[in-house]
Amino acid sequence: MNSELPDGYELSTDPARLDAELIHRWLSQDAYWALGRSREKQDRAIAESLNFGVYDTASGAQLGYARVVTDRATFAWLCDVYIDRAARGKRLGTGLVAAIRDHLAPYGLRRVMLATADAHGVYAEVGFEPLADQEKWMLLGEQ
């Protein structure tokens, strides 16, 4: 599952490899969409999602994370995409999102959605596009 990541990095969906404490720190302290998220809420989100970790092949250190909420039939929501600040600029984010796209492809999902305030280029590079007909979409919760 490494075809999209640069040499020296690997992707895994094995939940046993996730560093939940590190993920919580990244998201609750450094991700604008999850600032202040409790550890309990983050652990519940991990438990109920399809999780992806990016790891340094040599050291095994976790350098990135993303999760997908999906029914594996019609819909998926890509969220909590995060690359450690020290590992940015190495195309790990783009590789992670491309690997997730490829992992989800066999399900034949009608939609894979996400929201971003600042990473449109990363997602566009792997095929995501802005909503064409925003008027038909509605939201319950935070804007």
Coordinates of C-alpha atoms in Angstrom, one line a residue, residues 7 9 18 23 29 31-32 35-36 47 54 58 65 74-75 79 87 92 102 115 137:
D7 CA 10.6 6.0 -0.8
Y9 CA 7.7 5.9 4.0
L18 CA -1.6 4.0 15.6
I23 CA -2.7 11.7 17.0
Q29 CA -3.2 21.3 19.6
A31 CA -5.2 21.3 13.7
Y32 CA -7.6 24.3 13.3
L35 CA -8.4 22.3 18.5
G36 CA -9.4 21.3 22.0
A47 CA -12.5 3.3 17.1
V54 CA 2.0 7.2 7.6
A58 CA 13.5 2.9 9.0
Y65 CA -2.7 10.3 10.0
T74 CA -22.2 4.5 -1.1
F75 CA -20.4 7.3 0.9
C79 CA -11.2 13.8 7.7
A87 CA 7.7 15.9 7.9
L92 CA 3.4 12.7 2.4
D102 CA -7.1 4.1 -4.1
A115 CA -13.8 19.9 4.0
W137 CA -26.1 20.5 0.2

